[in-house]
Amino acid sequence: MEVTPAPNGGFGWIVVFAAFMQHVLSLGVAYTLGIYYKPFLEVFPVLPSTAAWVAALHLGILFGIGPVAGWLMGKIGTSGVSFAGSLIAGLGCIGAAFATSIYVVIVCLGLISGIGTGFMFISSVTAVSRWFDTRRALATGLAVSGAGFGIFLFAPLVRLMLSHYGREGALLIGSFTHLWRTFYHHFIHLCLCLCLSMPVFVFVSVFVMCLCL
C-alpha cells in the first residue's frame, strides 16, 4: 500500500496555530481549576479533600480519555471529536456554575468537562501530527506550548473574574471559552469554502468585514 507523504508545511501551519489556540483555551482553563478550590470550600460545607476531587478528576480524565478519543477520531474524524469536546466541556462548566452541591460540581466540572477537554487535547495533537513528517516534533511542540501560554494568561484572569463575578460568573465565562469554538469551527470551514470558490480579493473583503462587525 502506497503511503501519501505529509505536506510538512503549507496549510499545516494553520493547523498548528489552531491547535496552539485550542491548547491556550482548553488547557489554560483546566490547569487553573485549582484557583476555584477556596471558593468551593467557602460555598459548600465539605472537607478539603472532597473539594480537591474537582481538579483531580478533571485532569485525570483529560489525559486518560485518550483511547476513547482515538477510537472516536477513527469514526468521525479529528474535527468532529474536537467539536464534540468543546460542546461537552462548555456544558459541563455551565452545569457547575448552577450546582448546589459539591458532588454536582465534581460530576459537571470534573467528569463531564474533563471528557470534553480530553477530546479537544487529543484531537488537536493528532491533527498536527497528520500534517507533518520531518517537522512533526517542531510542529507538535509549537502547538502544545499553547498550554503554557494559557496557564500564564488564565491564572490572573480567573482570579479577576472570581473577584468581580463570583464563582458562578467565572464558571459561565469559562464555559464561553469552550463553547465559542463550536462557532469558529463552522466559521473556519466557511472561510475555507469561500476562499476556494471566489477570487482572493473578494474573500479578503468578506473576512475583513467579519472582523469589523
XYZ file of N, CA, C and O in Angstrom:
852
model
N 0.850 -1.202 0.000
C 0.000 0.000 0.000
C 0.883 1.249 0.000
O 1.776 1.383 0.830
N 0.586 2.160 -0.916
C 1.366 3.392 -1.014
C 0.910 4.394 0.038
O -0.295 4.654 0.175
N 1.859 4.933 0.768
C 1.558 5.897 1.822
C 1.812 7.299 1.307
O 2.900 7.608 0.805
N 0.803 8.166 1.403
C 0.947 9.547 0.953
C 1.776 10.330 1.967
O 1.430 10.351 3.150
N 2.860 10.977 1.537
C 3.691 11.718 2.487
C 2.962 12.948 3.017
O 2.118 13.537 2.335
N 3.271 13.311 4.236
C 2.669 14.501 4.842
C 3.196 15.758 4.166
O 4.343 15.790 3.699
N 2.400 16.830 4.089
C 2.830 18.055 3.406
C 4.047 18.730 4.058
O 4.806 19.424 3.382
N 4.202 18.583 5.394
C 5.317 19.207 6.123
C 5.371 20.718 5.949
O 6.425 21.311 5.769
N 4.219 21.345 5.981
C 4.182 22.795 5.857
C 2.885 23.241 5.219
O 1.873 22.535 5.255
N 2.910 24.416 4.613
C 1.721 24.925 3.939
C 0.577 25.143 4.913
O 0.728 25.781 5.965
N -0.592 24.579 4.576
C -1.769 24.729 5.429
C -1.566 24.077 6.783
O -2.280 24.386 7.745
N -0.569 23.181 6.878
C -0.289 22.543 8.157
C 0.038 23.530 9.256
O -0.263 23.289 10.432
N 0.651 24.664 8.882
C 0.978 25.669 9.896
C -0.280 26.365 10.411
O -0.307 26.834 11.557
N -1.326 26.426 9.584
C -2.613 26.938 10.065
C -3.191 25.979 11.097
O -3.768 26.386 12.113
N -3.039 24.675 10.830
C -3.495 23.667 11.782
C -2.713 23.788 13.083
O -3.280 23.657 14.177
N -1.410 24.054 13.002
C -0.588 24.233 14.203
C -1.088 25.428 15.016
O -1.206 25.354 16.250
N -1.397 26.525 14.337
C -1.888 27.709 15.042
C -3.239 27.432 15.709
O -3.478 27.841 16.849
N -4.127 26.722 14.989
C -5.427 26.374 15.569
C -5.255 25.482 16.793
O -5.933 25.659 17.813
N -4.331 24.514 16.703
C -4.076 23.632 17.846
C -3.463 24.416 19.001
O -3.773 24.162 20.174
N -2.585 25.372 18.685
C -1.995 26.223 19.716
C -3.087 26.972 20.477
O -3.103 27.001 21.713
N -4.013 27.588 19.748
C -5.088 28.346 20.385
C -6.013 27.422 21.176
O -6.524 27.806 22.232
N -6.224 26.214 20.678
C -7.069 25.267 21.421
C -6.410 24.889 22.737
O -7.082 24.742 23.761
N -5.084 24.729 22.738
C -4.373 24.437 23.980
C -4.414 25.634 24.930
O -4.521 25.462 26.147
N -4.303 26.840 24.377
C -4.374 28.040 25.212
C -5.695 28.070 25.981
O -5.721 28.304 27.197
N -6.791 27.819 25.276
C -8.104 27.955 25.896
C -8.484 26.752 26.744
O -8.918 26.906 27.887
N -8.321 25.537 26.208
C -8.778 24.356 26.944
C -7.877 24.017 28.122
O -8.343 23.884 29.260
N -6.574 23.889 27.883
C -5.662 23.548 28.978
C -5.421 24.736 29.898
O -5.115 24.553 31.078
N -5.556 25.949 29.371
C -5.447 27.114 30.235
C -6.528 27.114 31.307
O -6.272 27.416 32.472
N -7.744 26.735 30.913
C -8.842 26.626 31.872
C -8.630 25.430 32.795
O -8.820 25.512 34.015
N -8.208 24.297 32.222
C -8.069 23.060 33.015
C -7.022 23.195 34.118
O -7.247 22.771 35.255
N -5.884 23.791 33.787
C -4.791 23.867 34.759
C -4.976 24.979 35.785
O -4.154 25.110 36.693
N -6.011 25.783 35.652
C -6.280 26.820 36.645
C -7.514 26.487 37.487
O -8.017 27.338 38.217
N -7.995 25.252 37.398
C -9.150 24.857 38.216
C -8.832 24.897 39.697
O -9.744 25.035 40.521
N -7.565 24.762 40.068
C -7.197 24.816 41.477
C -7.525 26.147 42.130
O -7.669 26.228 43.364
N -7.659 27.204 41.325
C -7.998 28.519 41.875
C -9.414 28.522 42.437
O -9.743 29.308 43.332
N -10.273 27.621 41.941
C -11.642 27.529 42.448
C -11.726 26.761 43.761
O -12.801 26.674 44.354
N -10.607 26.208 44.204
C -10.600 25.364 45.401
C -11.134 26.121 46.621
O -12.028 25.639 47.322
N -10.610 27.308 46.876
C -11.045 28.089 48.033
C -12.506 28.533 47.915
O -13.263 28.417 48.889
N -12.948 29.067 46.746
C -14.375 29.409 46.623
C -15.307 28.222 46.841
O -16.392 28.387 47.417
N -14.904 27.023 46.397
C -15.746 25.851 46.628
C -15.877 25.557 48.115
O -16.960 25.217 48.602
N -14.778 25.700 48.863
C -14.820 25.455 50.306
C -15.666 26.504 51.023
O -16.286 26.211 52.050
N -15.694 27.726 50.492
C -16.483 28.788 51.113
C -17.981 28.596 50.867
O -18.805 28.964 51.707
N -18.328 28.018 49.726
C -19.739 27.862 49.363
C -20.315 26.546 49.890
O -21.443 26.504 50.392
N -19.536 25.479 49.759
C -20.022 24.146 50.128
C -19.351 23.673 51.419
O -18.120 23.686 51.519
N -20.118 23.236 52.403
C -19.544 22.761 53.679
C -19.016 21.331 53.562
O -19.636 20.369 54.021
N -17.860 21.190 52.926
C -17.276 19.862 52.707
C -15.822 19.863 53.150
O -15.223 20.922 53.395
N -15.243 18.681 53.223
C -13.829 18.550 53.566
C -12.956 19.039 52.406
O -13.363 18.935 51.245
N -11.775 19.556 52.691
C -10.868 19.977 51.613
C -10.560 18.857 50.626
O -10.423 19.108 49.423
N -10.448 17.633 51.112
C -10.151 16.515 50.220
C -11.287 16.264 49.228
O -11.058 15.822 48.100
N -12.522 16.562 49.635
C -13.658 16.398 48.730
C -13.635 17.450 47.630
O -13.854 17.135 46.444
N -13.353 18.698 48.001
C -13.281 19.767 47.003
C -12.131 19.544 46.028
O -12.201 19.948 44.861
N -11.067 18.908 46.476
C -9.910 18.660 45.610
C -10.221 17.673 44.500
O -9.470 17.597 43.509
N -11.320 16.905 44.641
C -11.686 15.940 43.623
C -12.048 16.602 42.296
O -11.957 15.974 41.238
N -12.463 17.861 42.320
C -12.881 18.537 41.084
C -11.718 18.612 40.102
O -11.796 18.120 38.967
N -10.621 19.240 40.524
C -9.464 19.386 39.641
C -8.788 18.052 39.378
O -8.336 17.780 38.258
N -8.719 17.186 40.405
C -8.050 15.900 40.243
C -8.762 15.025 39.216
O -8.116 14.419 38.340
N -10.088 14.965 39.292
C -10.851 14.155 38.348
C -10.768 14.730 36.937
O -10.631 13.993 35.956
N -10.840 16.055 36.836
C -10.773 16.711 35.531
C -9.457 16.392 34.819
O -9.450 15.971 33.659
N -8.346 16.569 35.514
C -7.044 16.339 34.898
C -6.798 14.858 34.646
O -6.170 14.481 33.649
N -7.288 14.004 35.532
C -7.121 12.571 35.329
C -7.851 12.083 34.088
O -7.298 11.311 33.290
N -9.094 12.541 33.903
C -9.865 12.141 32.730
C -9.297 12.791 31.471
O -9.300 12.182 30.392
N -8.813 14.024 31.592
C -8.250 14.741 30.447
C -7.207 13.891 29.730
O -7.214 13.768 28.495
N -6.296 13.293 30.504
C -5.231 12.507 29.899
C -5.582 11.028 29.776
O -4.984 10.311 28.967
N -6.552 10.560 30.556
C -6.913 9.153 30.499
C -7.924 8.804 29.433
O -8.136 7.624 29.139
N -8.551 9.822 28.840
C -9.593 9.587 27.843
C -9.006 9.308 26.464
O -9.751 9.084 25.501
N -7.683 9.283 26.356
C -7.012 9.119 25.073
C -7.503 7.957 24.224
O -7.791 8.143 23.028
N -7.606 6.731 24.773
C -8.070 5.609 23.941
C -9.478 5.822 23.368
O -9.736 5.474 22.210
N -10.367 6.391 24.172
C -11.732 6.641 23.691
C -11.716 7.709 22.598
O -12.382 7.570 21.559
N -10.957 8.781 22.821
C -10.859 9.846 21.818
C -10.259 9.315 20.526
O -10.704 9.669 19.429
N -9.229 8.477 20.634
C -8.623 7.904 19.442
C -9.596 7.040 18.655
O -9.628 7.080 17.419
N -10.395 6.237 19.365
C -11.399 5.406 18.695
C -12.439 6.267 17.992
O -12.833 5.978 16.849
N -12.877 7.338 18.657
C -13.879 8.216 18.048
C -13.326 8.943 16.830
O -14.047 9.163 15.855
N -12.048 9.332 16.866
C -11.462 10.005 15.713
C -11.429 9.094 14.499
O -11.504 9.564 13.356
N -11.312 7.800 14.723
C -11.390 6.864 13.614
C -12.776 6.773 13.015
O -12.938 6.353 11.869
N -13.798 7.174 13.796
C -15.182 7.107 13.337
C -15.669 8.424 12.733
O -16.295 8.444 11.680
N -15.390 9.545 13.429
C -15.950 10.833 12.986
C -14.886 11.863 12.663
O -15.212 13.001 12.322
N -13.612 11.517 12.773
C -12.548 12.447 12.416
C -12.130 13.349 13.565
O -12.837 13.472 14.573
N -10.979 14.009 13.392
C -10.455 14.871 14.451
C -11.325 16.101 14.677
O -11.527 16.526 15.812
N -11.841 16.682 13.598
C -12.664 17.889 13.763
C -13.966 17.570 14.493
O -14.441 18.367 15.306
N -14.546 16.396 14.224
C -15.775 16.015 14.915
C -15.554 15.802 16.401
O -16.369 16.216 17.228
N -14.436 15.171 16.761
C -14.122 14.950 18.172
C -13.833 16.280 18.861
O -14.253 16.511 20.004
N -13.115 17.168 18.181
C -12.823 18.479 18.756
C -14.101 19.279 18.976
O -14.277 19.926 20.020
N -14.998 19.249 17.997
C -16.277 19.954 18.103
C -17.095 19.415 19.279
O -17.628 20.177 20.091
N -17.171 18.080 19.372
C -17.921 17.470 20.470
C -17.289 17.802 21.813
O -17.985 18.061 22.795
N -15.964 17.811 21.864
C -15.266 18.123 23.108
C -15.550 19.521 23.606
O -15.780 19.736 24.806
N -15.526 20.493 22.691
C -15.792 21.866 23.109
C -17.214 22.030 23.619
O -17.466 22.749 24.594
N -18.155 21.332 22.982
C -19.549 21.406 23.415
C -19.731 20.741 24.781
O -20.386 21.296 25.675
N -19.144 19.563 24.962
C -19.260 18.837 26.238
C -18.624 19.629 27.371
O -19.201 19.770 28.465
N -17.406 20.171 27.135
C -16.711 20.929 28.180
C -17.480 22.183 28.565
O -17.578 22.524 29.754
N -18.035 22.868 27.579
C -18.799 24.082 27.873
C -20.051 23.797 28.672
O -20.368 24.506 29.634
N -20.777 22.750 28.302
C -21.995 22.393 29.036
C -21.666 21.954 30.458
O -22.435 22.221 31.392
N -20.520 21.275 30.624
C -20.103 20.886 31.967
C -19.847 22.090 32.858
O -20.228 22.097 34.042
N -19.201 23.113 32.307
C -18.946 24.343 33.076
C -20.242 25.051 33.440
O -20.382 25.585 34.543
N -21.201 25.057 32.525
C -22.486 25.696 32.807
C -23.199 24.951 33.938
O -23.774 25.562 34.854
N -23.167 23.628 33.890
C -23.780 22.843 34.956
C -23.135 23.110 36.303
O -23.836 23.210 37.328
N -21.803 23.239 36.322
C -21.104 23.511 37.581
C -21.428 24.896 38.118
O -21.448 25.112 39.332
N -21.688 25.848 37.219
C -21.987 27.218 37.648
C -23.289 27.278 38.443
O -23.424 28.090 39.364
N -24.248 26.430 38.097
C -25.549 26.455 38.764
C -25.708 25.320 39.780
O -26.808 25.088 40.278
N -24.619 24.617 40.089
C -24.686 23.487 41.017
C -24.935 23.961 42.440
O -24.428 25.000 42.868
N -25.696 23.186 43.179
C -25.977 23.490 44.581
C -25.298 22.492 45.514
O -25.512 22.533 46.722
N -24.496 21.603 44.959
C -23.782 20.608 45.748
C -22.402 20.397 45.145
O -22.234 20.464 43.924
N -21.411 20.151 46.002
C -20.056 19.921 45.516
C -19.998 18.653 44.680
O -19.172 18.537 43.760
N -20.884 17.710 44.939
C -20.889 16.459 44.179
C -21.393 16.683 42.749
O -20.946 16.007 41.810
N -22.308 17.627 42.596
C -22.737 18.006 41.251
C -21.592 18.706 40.519
O -21.377 18.492 39.318
N -20.830 19.536 41.237
C -19.667 20.192 40.639
C -18.635 19.159 40.202
O -18.037 19.264 39.123
N -18.421 18.148 41.032
C -17.453 17.101 40.689
C -17.872 16.387 39.404
O -17.038 16.119 38.523
N -19.166 16.103 39.276
C -19.648 15.426 38.076
C -19.558 16.346 36.854
O -19.070 15.936 35.792
N -20.023 17.589 37.001
C -20.072 18.510 35.854
C -18.690 19.009 35.461
O -18.277 18.895 34.292
N -17.968 19.590 36.420
C -16.683 20.201 36.109
C -15.551 19.179 36.082
O -14.603 19.321 35.305
N -15.651 18.170 36.932
C -14.595 17.168 36.961
C -14.751 16.114 35.887
O -13.833 15.881 35.088
N -15.928 15.491 35.827
C -16.147 14.373 34.900
C -16.499 14.852 33.493
O -15.780 14.561 32.524
N -17.590 15.613 33.361
C -18.087 15.986 32.030
C -17.108 16.927 31.323
O -16.717 16.680 30.166
N -16.705 18.000 31.986
C -15.756 18.921 31.354
C -14.404 18.253 31.115
O -13.704 18.573 30.155
N -14.029 17.318 31.991
C -12.780 16.593 31.792
C -12.806 15.777 30.509
O -11.818 15.708 29.772
N -13.944 15.141 30.231
C -14.092 14.387 28.981
C -13.973 15.326 27.783
O -13.267 15.029 26.807
N -14.665 16.464 27.848
C -14.614 17.407 26.733
C -13.224 17.955 26.490
O -12.752 18.029 25.350
N -12.535 18.346 27.558
C -11.181 18.875 27.417
C -10.234 17.807 26.878
O -9.346 18.097 26.064
N -10.411 16.569 27.316
C -9.586 15.479 26.805
C -9.789 15.262 25.316
O -8.826 15.035 24.572
N -11.037 15.331 24.862
C -11.316 15.204 23.427
C -10.609 16.306 22.638
O -10.031 16.053 21.575
N -10.654 17.530 23.145
C -10.012 18.643 22.439
C -8.498 18.497 22.421
O -7.845 18.749 21.402
N -7.925 18.076 23.541
C -6.473 17.937 23.632
C -5.958 16.855 22.683
O -5.041 17.087 21.887
N -6.560 15.676 22.728
C -6.089 14.560 21.907
C -6.302 14.847 20.423
O -5.433 14.565 19.586
N -7.444 15.424 20.066
C -7.726 15.687 18.651
C -6.795 16.738 18.072
O -6.372 16.631 16.916
N -6.439 17.759 18.862
C -5.555 18.804 18.349
C -4.141 18.283 18.122
O -3.495 18.612 17.121
N -3.646 17.449 19.022
C -2.309 16.869 18.849
C -2.286 15.929 17.642
O -1.342 15.931 16.842
N -3.343 15.135 17.499
C -3.415 14.201 16.376
C -3.515 14.933 15.050
O -2.894 14.532 14.054
N -4.289 16.021 15.008
C -4.440 16.788 13.772
C -3.101 17.341 13.303
O -2.793 17.324 12.108
N -2.287 17.826 14.225
C -0.977 18.367 13.857
C -0.073 17.274 13.304
O 0.612 17.467 12.287
N -0.064 16.118 13.930
C 0.831 15.043 13.508
C 0.504 14.538 12.111
O 1.390 14.024 11.414
N -0.731 14.687 11.677
C -1.117 14.215 10.348
C -0.597 15.118 9.237
O -0.564 14.713 8.075
N -0.204 16.343 9.585
C 0.246 17.292 8.572
C 1.763 17.358 8.466
O 2.281 18.063 7.596
N 2.466 16.667 9.351
C 3.923 16.787 9.371
C 4.581 15.423 9.508
O 4.076 14.540 10.206
N 5.715 15.280 8.847
C 6.552 14.092 8.946
C 7.910 14.473 9.506
O 8.233 14.173 10.652
N 8.682 15.191 8.696
C 10.029 15.565 9.117
C 10.016 16.671 10.164
O 10.933 16.771 10.968
N 8.999 17.517 10.160
C 8.906 18.637 11.113
C 7.875 18.374 12.205
O 7.401 19.309 12.849
N 7.526 17.126 12.414
C 6.462 16.802 13.359
C 6.805 17.226 14.785
O 5.956 17.747 15.504
N 8.058 17.020 15.199
C 8.445 17.381 16.567
C 8.314 18.882 16.793
O 7.800 19.327 17.822
N 8.776 19.685 15.823
C 8.671 21.141 15.941
C 7.217 21.586 15.957
O 6.813 22.408 16.792
N 6.422 21.041 15.036
C 5.020 21.444 14.940
C 4.252 21.071 16.206
O 3.475 21.879 16.734
N 4.467 19.856 16.702
C 3.780 19.432 17.922
C 4.214 20.271 19.119
O 3.392 20.642 19.965
N 5.497 20.570 19.197
C 5.993 21.396 20.296
C 5.386 22.787 20.290
O 5.021 23.326 21.341
N 5.272 23.374 19.097
C 4.662 24.697 18.993
C 3.192 24.659 19.409
O 2.705 25.559 20.102
N 2.488 23.614 18.987
C 1.065 23.507 19.330
C 0.863 23.327 20.826
O 0.042 24.016 21.450
N 1.624 22.415 21.436
C 1.450 22.114 22.862
C 1.918 23.271 23.731
O 1.442 23.422 24.870
N 2.800 24.121 23.221
C 3.261 25.264 24.020
C 2.122 26.218 24.352
O 2.245 27.048 25.256
N 1.017 26.090 23.641
C -0.149 26.907 23.962
C -0.648 26.676 25.372
O -1.251 27.573 25.977
N -0.409 25.478 25.919
C -0.833 25.198 27.296
C -0.134 26.133 28.269
O -0.752 26.653 29.208
N 1.160 26.361 28.061
C 1.902 27.274 28.936
C 1.382 28.692 28.851
O 1.210 29.374 29.879
N 1.110 29.152 27.624
C 0.544 30.491 27.461
C -0.832 30.582 28.105
O -1.188 31.606 28.689
N -1.617 29.498 27.992
C -2.947 29.508 28.576
C -2.914 29.607 30.091
O -3.688 30.351 30.692
N -2.004 28.862 30.722
C -1.876 28.927 32.180
C -1.431 30.313 32.608
O -1.953 30.892 33.575
N -0.447 30.866 31.898
C 0.054 32.204 32.209
C -1.049 33.250 32.059
O -1.133 34.203 32.840
N -1.928 33.054 31.071
C -2.993 34.016 30.806
C -4.168 33.855 31.747
O -4.690 34.834 32.293
N -4.601 32.607 31.972
C -5.837 32.380 32.714
C -5.668 32.442 34.228
O -6.653 32.668 34.931
N -4.460 32.235 34.742
C -4.284 32.300 36.195
C -4.715 33.657 36.757
O -5.549 33.716 37.677
N -4.204 34.788 36.238
C -4.696 36.075 36.746
C -6.114 36.388 36.304
O -6.869 37.049 37.030
N -6.511 35.895 35.113
C -7.859 36.186 34.635
C -8.919 35.522 35.506
O -9.947 36.132 35.809
N -8.677 34.277 35.913
C -9.651 33.576 36.758
C -9.780 34.278 38.109
O -10.890 34.442 38.636
N -8.667 34.702 38.676
C -8.728 35.444 39.944
C -9.511 36.739 39.779
O -10.306 37.117 40.643
N -9.290 37.411 38.657
C -10.014 38.662 38.392
C -11.503 38.397 38.234
O -12.342 39.138 38.775
N -11.850 37.344 37.508
C -13.263 37.015 37.307
C -13.935 36.610 38.617
O -15.090 36.967 38.868
N -13.211 35.874 39.462
C -13.775 35.486 40.757
C -14.042 36.696 41.639
O -15.059 36.750 42.343
N -13.146 37.661 41.603
C -13.317 38.857 42.441
C -14.447 39.746 41.943
O -15.085 40.442 42.737
N -14.707 39.741 40.630
C -15.735 40.616 40.068
C -17.094 39.930 39.896
O -18.134 40.567 40.094
N -17.085 38.664 39.506
C -18.336 37.995 39.146
C -18.667 36.809 40.041
O -19.754 36.240 39.910
N -17.774 36.425 40.928
C -18.029 35.299 41.801
C -17.825 33.965 41.109
O -17.461 33.901 39.929
N -18.085 32.908 41.850
C -17.873 31.554 41.317
C -18.746 31.278 40.102
O -18.277 30.750 39.086
N -20.033 31.622 40.189
C -20.948 31.323 39.092
C -20.552 32.069 37.818
O -20.510 31.484 36.727
N -20.276 33.365 37.963
C -19.915 34.156 36.793
C -18.616 33.699 36.154
O -18.505 33.635 34.926
N -17.626 33.364 36.972
C -16.339 32.910 36.435
C -16.495 31.603 35.674
O -15.890 31.411 34.615
N -17.312 30.685 36.191
C -17.530 29.418 35.507
C -18.316 29.598 34.211
O -18.057 28.909 33.215
N -19.262 30.531 34.200
C -20.014 30.797 32.976
C -19.109 31.392 31.901
O -19.215 31.048 30.718
N -18.212 32.294 32.305
C -17.257 32.844 31.340
C -16.314 31.748 30.854
O -15.963 31.685 29.670
N -15.917 30.850 31.762
C -15.088 29.721 31.362
C -15.798 28.819 30.365
O -15.175 28.286 29.439
N -17.118 28.655 30.550
C -17.877 27.832 29.597
C -17.893 28.478 28.220
O -17.884 27.786 27.196
N -17.890 29.812 28.193
C -17.881 30.514 26.905
C -16.594 30.249 26.146
O -16.602 30.118 24.913
N -15.469 30.162 26.845
C -14.197 29.894 26.162
C -14.212 28.522 25.491
O -13.504 28.316 24.507
N -15.025 27.599 26.015
C -15.173 26.302 25.353
C -16.205 26.367 24.228
O -15.956 25.887 23.122
N -17.351 26.974 24.504
C -18.453 26.923 23.548
C -18.208 27.781 22.313
O -18.753 27.477 21.249
N -17.382 28.833 22.420
C -17.205 29.673 21.243
C -16.454 28.931 20.146
O -16.556 29.273 18.970
N -15.742 27.840 20.506
C -15.060 27.061 19.483
C -16.056 26.319 18.598
O -15.733 25.970 17.464
N -17.273 26.063 19.121
C -18.284 25.461 18.258
C -18.699 26.434 17.167
O -19.147 26.012 16.103
N -18.524 27.756 17.416
C -18.816 28.756 16.389
C -17.673 28.847 15.394
O -17.883 28.768 14.187
N -16.432 29.013 15.879
C -15.357 29.210 14.910
C -15.041 27.940 14.157
O -14.445 27.972 13.080
N -15.469 26.764 14.694
C -15.327 25.512 13.934
C -16.038 25.652 12.592
O -15.495 25.295 11.536
N -17.291 26.174 12.594
C -18.039 26.368 11.357
C -17.540 27.588 10.601
O -17.556 27.602 9.366
N -17.089 28.619 11.318
C -16.626 29.830 10.662
C -15.384 29.556 9.817
O -15.255 30.052 8.692
N -14.464 28.743 10.350
C -13.255 28.419 9.597
C -13.602 27.628 8.345
O -13.063 27.880 7.265
N -14.524 26.656 8.471
C -14.927 25.891 7.301
C -15.583 26.793 6.261
O -15.364 26.620 5.053
N -16.369 27.773 6.708
C -16.993 28.712 5.786
C -15.937 29.534 5.068
O -16.012 29.746 3.845
N -14.934 30.010 5.803
C -13.866 30.802 5.186
C -13.101 29.990 4.150
O -12.756 30.497 3.086
N -12.840 28.722 4.462
C -12.117 27.873 3.513
C -12.939 27.654 2.245
O -12.402 27.687 1.132
N -14.239 27.439 2.414
C -15.096 27.253 1.237
C -15.137 28.517 0.390
O -15.063 28.464 -0.841
N -15.246 29.663 1.050
C -15.247 30.931 0.319
C -13.926 31.150 -0.407
O -13.888 31.611 -1.543
N -12.839 30.808 0.264
C -11.509 31.005 -0.316
C -11.335 30.166 -1.579
O -10.675 30.584 -2.535
N -11.940 28.984 -1.596
C -11.778 28.093 -2.744
C -12.766 28.395 -3.866
O -12.572 27.935 -4.992
N -13.821 29.164 -3.567
C -14.867 29.348 -4.567
C -15.002 30.777 -5.080
O -15.856 31.055 -5.905
N -14.161 31.706 -4.625
C -14.254 33.071 -5.094
C -12.858 33.675 -5.195
O -11.915 33.142 -4.617
N -12.717 34.769 -5.920
C -11.406 35.418 -6.031
C -10.866 35.825 -4.665
O -11.623 36.106 -3.734
N -9.549 35.880 -4.542
C -8.916 36.164 -3.266
C -9.326 37.520 -2.717
O -9.588 37.666 -1.521
N -9.418 38.539 -3.580
C -9.728 39.876 -3.080
C -11.137 39.947 -2.500
O -11.397 40.670 -1.545
N -12.072 39.145 -3.049
C -13.428 39.113 -2.504
C -13.422 38.423 -1.144
O -14.061 38.873 -0.188
N -12.668 37.331 -1.044
C -12.574 36.619 0.223
C -11.983 37.504 1.315
O -12.485 37.545 2.438
N -10.913 38.233 0.980
C -10.280 39.114 1.966
C -11.253 40.194 2.408
O -11.329 40.547 3.592
N -12.044 40.724 1.480
C -13.013 41.763 1.826
C -14.065 41.238 2.802
O -14.406 41.887 3.788
N -14.574 40.022 2.525
C -15.559 39.426 3.415
C -14.964 39.172 4.796
O -15.599 39.422 5.825
N -13.718 38.675 4.826
C -13.059 38.382 6.099
C -12.864 39.644 6.929
O -13.110 39.667 8.133
N -12.440 40.727 6.295
C -12.238 41.996 6.997
C -13.561 42.528 7.526
O -13.644 43.043 8.652
N -14.634 42.380 6.751
C -15.947 42.828 7.221
C -16.381 42.052 8.461
O -16.955 42.627 9.392
N -16.097 40.744 8.470
C -16.459 39.922 9.641
C -15.677 40.361 10.873
O -16.213 40.369 11.985
N -14.420 40.746 10.688
C -13.631 41.192 11.822
C -14.125 42.514 12.375
O -13.985 42.796 13.555
N -14.694 43.349 11.513
C -15.148 44.681 11.933
C -16.526 44.652 12.564
O -16.949 45.629 13.184
N -17.280 43.582 12.394
C -18.632 43.508 12.948
C -18.607 43.412 14.471
O -17.730 42.771 15.014
